[in-house]
Short mmCIF file of C-alpha atoms in Angstrom, two decimals:
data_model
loop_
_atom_site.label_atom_id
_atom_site.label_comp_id
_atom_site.label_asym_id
_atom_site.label_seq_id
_atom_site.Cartn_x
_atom_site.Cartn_y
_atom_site.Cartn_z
CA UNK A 72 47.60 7.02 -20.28
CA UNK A 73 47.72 9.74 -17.61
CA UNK A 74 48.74 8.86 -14.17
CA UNK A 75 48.73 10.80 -10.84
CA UNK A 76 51.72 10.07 -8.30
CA UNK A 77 51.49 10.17 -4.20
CA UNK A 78 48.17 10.77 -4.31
CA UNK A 79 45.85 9.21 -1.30
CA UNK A 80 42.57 7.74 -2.18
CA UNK A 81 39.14 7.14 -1.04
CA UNK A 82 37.39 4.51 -3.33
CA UNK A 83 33.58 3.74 -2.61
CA UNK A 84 34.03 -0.02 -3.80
CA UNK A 85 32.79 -2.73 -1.31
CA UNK A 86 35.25 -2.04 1.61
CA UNK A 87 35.73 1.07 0.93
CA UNK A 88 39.66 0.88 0.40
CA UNK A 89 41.49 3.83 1.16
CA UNK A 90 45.03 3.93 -0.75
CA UNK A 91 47.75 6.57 0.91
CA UNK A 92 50.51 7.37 -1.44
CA UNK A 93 48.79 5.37 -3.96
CA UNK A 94 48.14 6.22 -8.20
CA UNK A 95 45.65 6.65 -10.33
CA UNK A 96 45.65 5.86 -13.83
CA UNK A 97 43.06 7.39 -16.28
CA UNK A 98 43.01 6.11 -20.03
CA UNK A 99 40.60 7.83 -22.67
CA UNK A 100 38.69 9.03 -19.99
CA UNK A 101 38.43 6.12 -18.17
CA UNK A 102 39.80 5.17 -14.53
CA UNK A 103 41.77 2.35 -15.25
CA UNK A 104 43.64 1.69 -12.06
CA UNK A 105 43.62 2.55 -8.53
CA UNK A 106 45.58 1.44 -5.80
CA UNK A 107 48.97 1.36 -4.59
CA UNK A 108 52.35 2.34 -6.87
CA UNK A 109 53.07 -0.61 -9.43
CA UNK A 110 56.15 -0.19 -11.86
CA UNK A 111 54.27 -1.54 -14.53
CA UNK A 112 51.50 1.07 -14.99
CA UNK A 113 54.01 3.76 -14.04
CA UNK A 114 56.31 2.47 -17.75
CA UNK A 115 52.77 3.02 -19.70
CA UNK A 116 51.82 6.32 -18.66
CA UNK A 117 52.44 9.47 -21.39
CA UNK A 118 51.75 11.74 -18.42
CA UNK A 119 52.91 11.47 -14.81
CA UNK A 120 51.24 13.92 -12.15
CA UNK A 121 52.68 14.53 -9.09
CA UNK A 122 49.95 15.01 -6.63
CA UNK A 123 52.03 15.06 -3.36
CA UNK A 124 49.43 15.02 -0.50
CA UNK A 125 46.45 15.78 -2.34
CA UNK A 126 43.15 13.55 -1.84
CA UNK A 127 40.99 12.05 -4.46
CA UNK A 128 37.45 10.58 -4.04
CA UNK A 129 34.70 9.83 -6.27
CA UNK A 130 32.63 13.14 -6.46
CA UNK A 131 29.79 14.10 -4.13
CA UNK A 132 26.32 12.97 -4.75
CA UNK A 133 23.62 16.38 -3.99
CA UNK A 134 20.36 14.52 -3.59
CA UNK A 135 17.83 17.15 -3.29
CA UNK A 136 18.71 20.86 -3.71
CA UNK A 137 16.89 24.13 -5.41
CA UNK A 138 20.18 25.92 -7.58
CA UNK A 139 17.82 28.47 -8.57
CA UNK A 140 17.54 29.47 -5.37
CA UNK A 141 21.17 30.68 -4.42
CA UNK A 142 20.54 34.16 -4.96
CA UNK A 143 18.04 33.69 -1.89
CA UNK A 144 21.03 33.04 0.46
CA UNK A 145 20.22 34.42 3.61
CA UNK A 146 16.63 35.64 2.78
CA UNK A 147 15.18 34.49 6.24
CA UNK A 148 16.10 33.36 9.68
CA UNK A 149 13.80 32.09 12.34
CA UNK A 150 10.82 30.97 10.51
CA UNK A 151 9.13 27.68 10.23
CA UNK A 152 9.27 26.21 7.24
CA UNK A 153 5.96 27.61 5.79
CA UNK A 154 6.13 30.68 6.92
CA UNK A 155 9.61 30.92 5.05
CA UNK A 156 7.78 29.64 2.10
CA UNK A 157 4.25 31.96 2.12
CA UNK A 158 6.10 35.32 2.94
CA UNK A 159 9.49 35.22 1.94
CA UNK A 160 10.41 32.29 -0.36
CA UNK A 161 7.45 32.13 -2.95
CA UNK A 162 6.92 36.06 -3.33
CA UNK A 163 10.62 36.38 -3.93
CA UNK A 164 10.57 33.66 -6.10
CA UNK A 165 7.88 35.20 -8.24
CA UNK A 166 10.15 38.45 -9.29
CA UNK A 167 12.61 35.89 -11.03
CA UNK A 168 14.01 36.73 -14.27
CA UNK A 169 16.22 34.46 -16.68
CA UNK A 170 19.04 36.56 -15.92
CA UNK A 171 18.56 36.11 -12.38
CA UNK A 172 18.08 32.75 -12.16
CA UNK A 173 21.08 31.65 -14.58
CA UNK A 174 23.26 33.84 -12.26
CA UNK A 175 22.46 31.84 -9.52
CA UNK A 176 22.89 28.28 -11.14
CA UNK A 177 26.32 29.17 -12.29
CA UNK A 178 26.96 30.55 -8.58
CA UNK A 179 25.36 26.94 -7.09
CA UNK A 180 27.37 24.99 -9.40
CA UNK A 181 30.96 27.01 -9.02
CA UNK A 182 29.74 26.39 -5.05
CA UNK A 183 29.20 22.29 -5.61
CA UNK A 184 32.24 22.11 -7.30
CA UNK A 185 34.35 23.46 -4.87
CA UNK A 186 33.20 21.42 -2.26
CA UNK A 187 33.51 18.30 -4.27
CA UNK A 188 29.80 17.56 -5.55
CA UNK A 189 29.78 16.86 -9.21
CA UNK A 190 26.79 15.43 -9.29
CA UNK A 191 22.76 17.07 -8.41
CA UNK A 192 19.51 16.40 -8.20
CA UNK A 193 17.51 19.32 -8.30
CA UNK A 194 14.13 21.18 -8.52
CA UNK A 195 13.59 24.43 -9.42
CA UNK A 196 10.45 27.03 -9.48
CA UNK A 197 10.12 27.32 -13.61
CA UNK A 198 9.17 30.79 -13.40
CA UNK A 199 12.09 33.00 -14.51
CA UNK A 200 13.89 30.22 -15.79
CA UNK A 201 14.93 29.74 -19.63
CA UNK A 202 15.90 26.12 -19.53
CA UNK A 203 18.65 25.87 -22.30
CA UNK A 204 20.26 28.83 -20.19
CA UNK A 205 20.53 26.40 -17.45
CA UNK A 206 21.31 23.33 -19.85
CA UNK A 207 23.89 25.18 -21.64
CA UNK A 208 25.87 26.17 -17.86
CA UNK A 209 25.47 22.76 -16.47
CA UNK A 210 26.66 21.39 -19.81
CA UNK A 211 30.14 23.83 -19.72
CA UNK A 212 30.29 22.95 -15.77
CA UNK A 213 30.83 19.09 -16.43
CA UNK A 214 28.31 17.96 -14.06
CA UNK A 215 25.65 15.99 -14.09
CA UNK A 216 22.26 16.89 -12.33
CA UNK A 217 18.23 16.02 -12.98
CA UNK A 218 16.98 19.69 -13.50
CA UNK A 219 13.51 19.22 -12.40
CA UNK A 220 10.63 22.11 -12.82
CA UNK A 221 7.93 21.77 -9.74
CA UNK A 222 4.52 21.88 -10.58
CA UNK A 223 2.04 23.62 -7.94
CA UNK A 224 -1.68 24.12 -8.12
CA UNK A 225 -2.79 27.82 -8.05
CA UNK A 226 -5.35 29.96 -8.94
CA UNK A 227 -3.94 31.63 -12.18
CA UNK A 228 -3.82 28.07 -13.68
CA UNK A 229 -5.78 24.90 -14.04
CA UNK A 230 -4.14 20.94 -13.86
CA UNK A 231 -4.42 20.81 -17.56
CA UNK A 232 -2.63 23.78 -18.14
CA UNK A 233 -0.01 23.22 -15.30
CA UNK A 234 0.44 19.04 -16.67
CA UNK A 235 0.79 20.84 -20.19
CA UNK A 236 3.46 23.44 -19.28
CA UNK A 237 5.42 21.76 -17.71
CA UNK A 238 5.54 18.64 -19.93
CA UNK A 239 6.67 21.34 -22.63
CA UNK A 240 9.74 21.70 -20.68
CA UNK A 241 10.72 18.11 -19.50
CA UNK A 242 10.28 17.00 -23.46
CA UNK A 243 13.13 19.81 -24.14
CA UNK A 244 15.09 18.11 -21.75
CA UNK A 245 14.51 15.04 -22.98
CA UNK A 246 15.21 15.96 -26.30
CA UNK A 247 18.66 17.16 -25.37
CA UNK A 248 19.44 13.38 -25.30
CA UNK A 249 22.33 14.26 -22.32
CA UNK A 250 22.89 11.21 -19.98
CA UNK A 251 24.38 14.52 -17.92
CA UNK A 252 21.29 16.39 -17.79
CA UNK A 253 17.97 14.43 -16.84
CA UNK A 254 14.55 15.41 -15.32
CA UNK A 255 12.02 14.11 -13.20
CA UNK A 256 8.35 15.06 -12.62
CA UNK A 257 8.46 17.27 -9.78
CA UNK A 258 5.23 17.73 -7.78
CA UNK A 259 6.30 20.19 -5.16
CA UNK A 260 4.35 18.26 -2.15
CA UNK A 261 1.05 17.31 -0.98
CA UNK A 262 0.14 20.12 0.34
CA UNK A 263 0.95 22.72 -1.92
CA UNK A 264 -0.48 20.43 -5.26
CA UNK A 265 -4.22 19.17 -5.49
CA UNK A 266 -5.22 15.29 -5.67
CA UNK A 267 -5.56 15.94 -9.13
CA UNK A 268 -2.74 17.51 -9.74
CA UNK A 269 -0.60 14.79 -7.98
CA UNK A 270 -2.39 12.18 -9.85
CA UNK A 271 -1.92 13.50 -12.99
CA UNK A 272 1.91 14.14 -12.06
CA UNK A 273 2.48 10.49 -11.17
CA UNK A 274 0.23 9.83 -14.70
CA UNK A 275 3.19 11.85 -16.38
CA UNK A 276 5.88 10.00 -15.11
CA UNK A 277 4.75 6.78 -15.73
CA UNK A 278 4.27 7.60 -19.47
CA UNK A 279 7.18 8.91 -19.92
CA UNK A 280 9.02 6.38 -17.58
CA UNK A 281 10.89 9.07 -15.52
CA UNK A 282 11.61 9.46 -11.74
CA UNK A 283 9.40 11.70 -9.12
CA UNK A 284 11.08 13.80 -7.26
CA UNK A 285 8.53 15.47 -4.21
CA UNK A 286 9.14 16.82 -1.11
CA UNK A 287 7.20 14.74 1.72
CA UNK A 288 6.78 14.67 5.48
CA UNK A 289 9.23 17.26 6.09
CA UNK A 290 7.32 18.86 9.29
CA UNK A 291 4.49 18.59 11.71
CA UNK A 292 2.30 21.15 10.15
CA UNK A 293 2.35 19.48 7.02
CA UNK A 294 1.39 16.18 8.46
CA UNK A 295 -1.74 17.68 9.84
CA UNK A 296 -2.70 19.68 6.50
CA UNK A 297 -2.88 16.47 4.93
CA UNK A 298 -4.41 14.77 7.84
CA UNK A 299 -6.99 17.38 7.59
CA UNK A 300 -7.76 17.47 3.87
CA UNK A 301 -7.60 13.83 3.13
CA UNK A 302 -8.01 11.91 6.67
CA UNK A 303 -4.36 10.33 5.91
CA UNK A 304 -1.19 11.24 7.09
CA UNK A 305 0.73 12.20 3.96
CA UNK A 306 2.90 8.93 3.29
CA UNK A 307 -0.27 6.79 3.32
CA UNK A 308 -2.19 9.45 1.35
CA UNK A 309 0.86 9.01 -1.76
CA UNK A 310 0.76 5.31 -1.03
CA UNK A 311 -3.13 5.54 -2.32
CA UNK A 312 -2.16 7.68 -5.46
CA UNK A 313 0.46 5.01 -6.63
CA UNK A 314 3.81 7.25 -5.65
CA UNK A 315 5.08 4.23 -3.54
CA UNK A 316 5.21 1.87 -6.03
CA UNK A 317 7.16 4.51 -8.96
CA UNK A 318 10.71 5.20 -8.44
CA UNK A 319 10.66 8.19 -6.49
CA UNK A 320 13.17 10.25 -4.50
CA UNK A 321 11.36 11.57 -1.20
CA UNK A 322 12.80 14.66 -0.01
CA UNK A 323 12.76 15.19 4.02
CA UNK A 324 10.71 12.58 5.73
CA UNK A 325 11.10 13.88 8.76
CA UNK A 326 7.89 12.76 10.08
CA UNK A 327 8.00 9.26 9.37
CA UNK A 328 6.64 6.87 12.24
CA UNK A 329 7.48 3.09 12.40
CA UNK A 330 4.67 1.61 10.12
CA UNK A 331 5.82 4.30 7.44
CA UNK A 332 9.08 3.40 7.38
CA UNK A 333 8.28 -0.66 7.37
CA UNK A 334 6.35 0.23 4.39
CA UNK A 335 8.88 2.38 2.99
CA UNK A 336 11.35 -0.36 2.92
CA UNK A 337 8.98 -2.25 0.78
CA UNK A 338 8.46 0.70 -1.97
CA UNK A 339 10.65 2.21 -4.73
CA UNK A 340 11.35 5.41 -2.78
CA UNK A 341 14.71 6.81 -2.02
CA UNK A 342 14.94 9.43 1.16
CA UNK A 343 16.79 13.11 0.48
CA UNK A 344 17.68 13.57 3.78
CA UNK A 345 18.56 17.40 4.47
CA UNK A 346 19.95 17.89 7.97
CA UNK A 347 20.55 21.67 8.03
CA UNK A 348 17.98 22.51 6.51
CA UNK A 349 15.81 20.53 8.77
CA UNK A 350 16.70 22.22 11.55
CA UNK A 351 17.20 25.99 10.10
CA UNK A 352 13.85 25.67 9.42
CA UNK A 353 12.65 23.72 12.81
CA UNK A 354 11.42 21.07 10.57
CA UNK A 355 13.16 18.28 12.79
CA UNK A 356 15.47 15.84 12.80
CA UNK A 357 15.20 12.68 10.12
CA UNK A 358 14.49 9.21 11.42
CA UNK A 359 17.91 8.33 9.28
CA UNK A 360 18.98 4.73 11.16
CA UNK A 361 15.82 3.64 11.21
CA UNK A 362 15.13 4.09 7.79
CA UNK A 363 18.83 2.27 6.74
CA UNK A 364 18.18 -0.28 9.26
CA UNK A 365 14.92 -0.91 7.76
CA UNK A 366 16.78 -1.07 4.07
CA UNK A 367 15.37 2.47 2.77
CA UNK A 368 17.61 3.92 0.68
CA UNK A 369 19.03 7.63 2.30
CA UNK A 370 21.06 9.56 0.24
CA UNK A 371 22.46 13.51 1.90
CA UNK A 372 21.41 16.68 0.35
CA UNK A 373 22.04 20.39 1.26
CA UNK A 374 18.52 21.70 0.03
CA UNK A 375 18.44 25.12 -0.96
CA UNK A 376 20.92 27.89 0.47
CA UNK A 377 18.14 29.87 1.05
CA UNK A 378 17.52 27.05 3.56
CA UNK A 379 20.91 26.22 4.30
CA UNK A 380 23.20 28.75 3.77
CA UNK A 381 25.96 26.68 1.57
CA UNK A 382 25.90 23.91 -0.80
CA UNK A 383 28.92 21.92 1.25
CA UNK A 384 27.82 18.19 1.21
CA UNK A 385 30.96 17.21 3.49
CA UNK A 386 28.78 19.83 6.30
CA UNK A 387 26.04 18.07 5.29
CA UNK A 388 27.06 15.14 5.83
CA UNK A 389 29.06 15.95 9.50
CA UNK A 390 25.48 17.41 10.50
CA UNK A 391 23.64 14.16 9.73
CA UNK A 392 25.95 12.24 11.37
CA UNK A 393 26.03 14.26 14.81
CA UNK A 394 22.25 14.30 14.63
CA UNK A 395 21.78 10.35 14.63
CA UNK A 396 23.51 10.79 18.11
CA UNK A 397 20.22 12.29 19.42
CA UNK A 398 17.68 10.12 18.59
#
């Protein structure tokens, strides 16, 4: 057994106990005990650490973030969110190579780990990606992550041959059989994917009983492309496909009003919420308190650092916090 000394700990149990000067004991890769010194577990330990003043905490938890994207890192400042996208983000996107983009995932994770996040949940633009590239740096990292590739609608292919390529690549995941590396279906939002499209998306996952993971009423704009194309703001428009009642991780929903949140509370959707990015991009600022008084579950994310400029999850979650003051 391996034990660190005069360490001070932050747990996440019930009360969230906080342990100064406290041990930890780890035993064949398990946590055995936390808390304050006791003679007892100090006689069993092999190994004794001395961790004089350091802090340990269960890792950080990155709910919505694009890796792939960290070579992007300062690409654009004041733009809107779809501007960002149409002329800077997607083009740029579109001269990705394999190289490239496993550069950039080995930056992004070297980044999260720094700042404490060991864990990811991300969705990444498949072109220029070779997937066992990604598998096989995530795998020597240690973390864990859903490594998602978004499907879009476009004029170069049709649903069928968007569903099929992209199923190619979430049954190699699959078939890694890693509890650290999962995947979700990954419709990038209602606005950028057809009805079809998003039905057949939601069709996917529920065969293969996997998460979605979709970015949803993260601005004003958006709200009224959907509004527009379907007569339905975009929450109700997903609640008519059947995305409300899959498990489902939401990023954004910034523009949520108090009927979509009632009926959030009521679906199996999780919110992303992405503070700095919201507001780099003058996307807005998150209904967060209502949605946690209303018993949605809000996890923090950093987004991209194209969109962010870091991948620090303790900023992230300062920002979030300091926002909820103005609302």
């Amino acid at each position: 057994m391996k034990v660190y000394q005069h360490v001070n700990i932050v747990t996440c149990d019930q009360d969230f106990h906080v342990y100064l000067d406290g041990i930890l004991a780890v035993k064949d890769s398990q946590i055995v005990y936390v808390g304050q010194e006791k003679p007892e577990i100090l006689e069993q330990a092999e190994q004794i650490i001395d961790y004089q003043g350091a802090w340990i905490m269960p890792g950080l938890v990155n709910c919505h973030t694009h890796s792939a994207m960290t070579g992007l890192r300062g690409i654009r400042d004041d733009s809107n969110l779809h501007e960002w996208l149409n002329d800077y983000i997607w083009p740029a996107e579109a001269e990705f190579t394999p190289d490239m983009t496993t550069k950039a995932v080995k930056e992004a994770l070297t980044e999260m780990l720094q700042s404490g996040t060991t864990t990811f949940n991300d969705m990444y633009n498949p072109n220029g990606v070779e997937i066992e590239q990604i598998y096989q740096a995530v795998k020597a990292s240690k973390m864990r992550c859903y490594f998602s590739p978004t499907l879009f609608s476009s004029e170069i292919e049709t649903t069928t041959e968007t569903i099929t390529r992209t199923r190619g690549i979430i049954e190699e995941i699959l078939g890694y059989e890693n509890p650290n590396f999962k995947v979700m279906v990954a419709p990038h939002s209602p606005y950028s994917c057809s009805r079809d499209l998003l039905e057949t998306s939601l069709d996917m996952a529920k065969e293969l009983n996997i998460p979605i993971h979709i970015h949803v009423a993260e601005t004003k704009e958006e709200s009224g492309i959907i509004l527009k194309r379907y007569g339905k703001r975009p929450l109700a428009f997903l609640e008519e496909l059947g995305y409300l009642d899959h498990p489902s991780v939401f990023a954004h929903g910034v523009e949520l009003n108090e009927r979509e949140i009632e009926r959030l509370a009521t679906s199996q959707v999780a919110i992303a919420h992405n503070p700095i990015s919201n507001l780099k991009l003058a996307s807005g600022i998150a209904p967060i308190i209502q949605l946690q008084k209303a018993g949605v579950a809000v996890g923090i994310a950093t987004d991209s650092v194209a969109s962010n400029n870091n991948l620090d999850m303790f900023a992230a979650g300062r920002t979030s916090a300091l926002l909820q003051t103005m609302k």
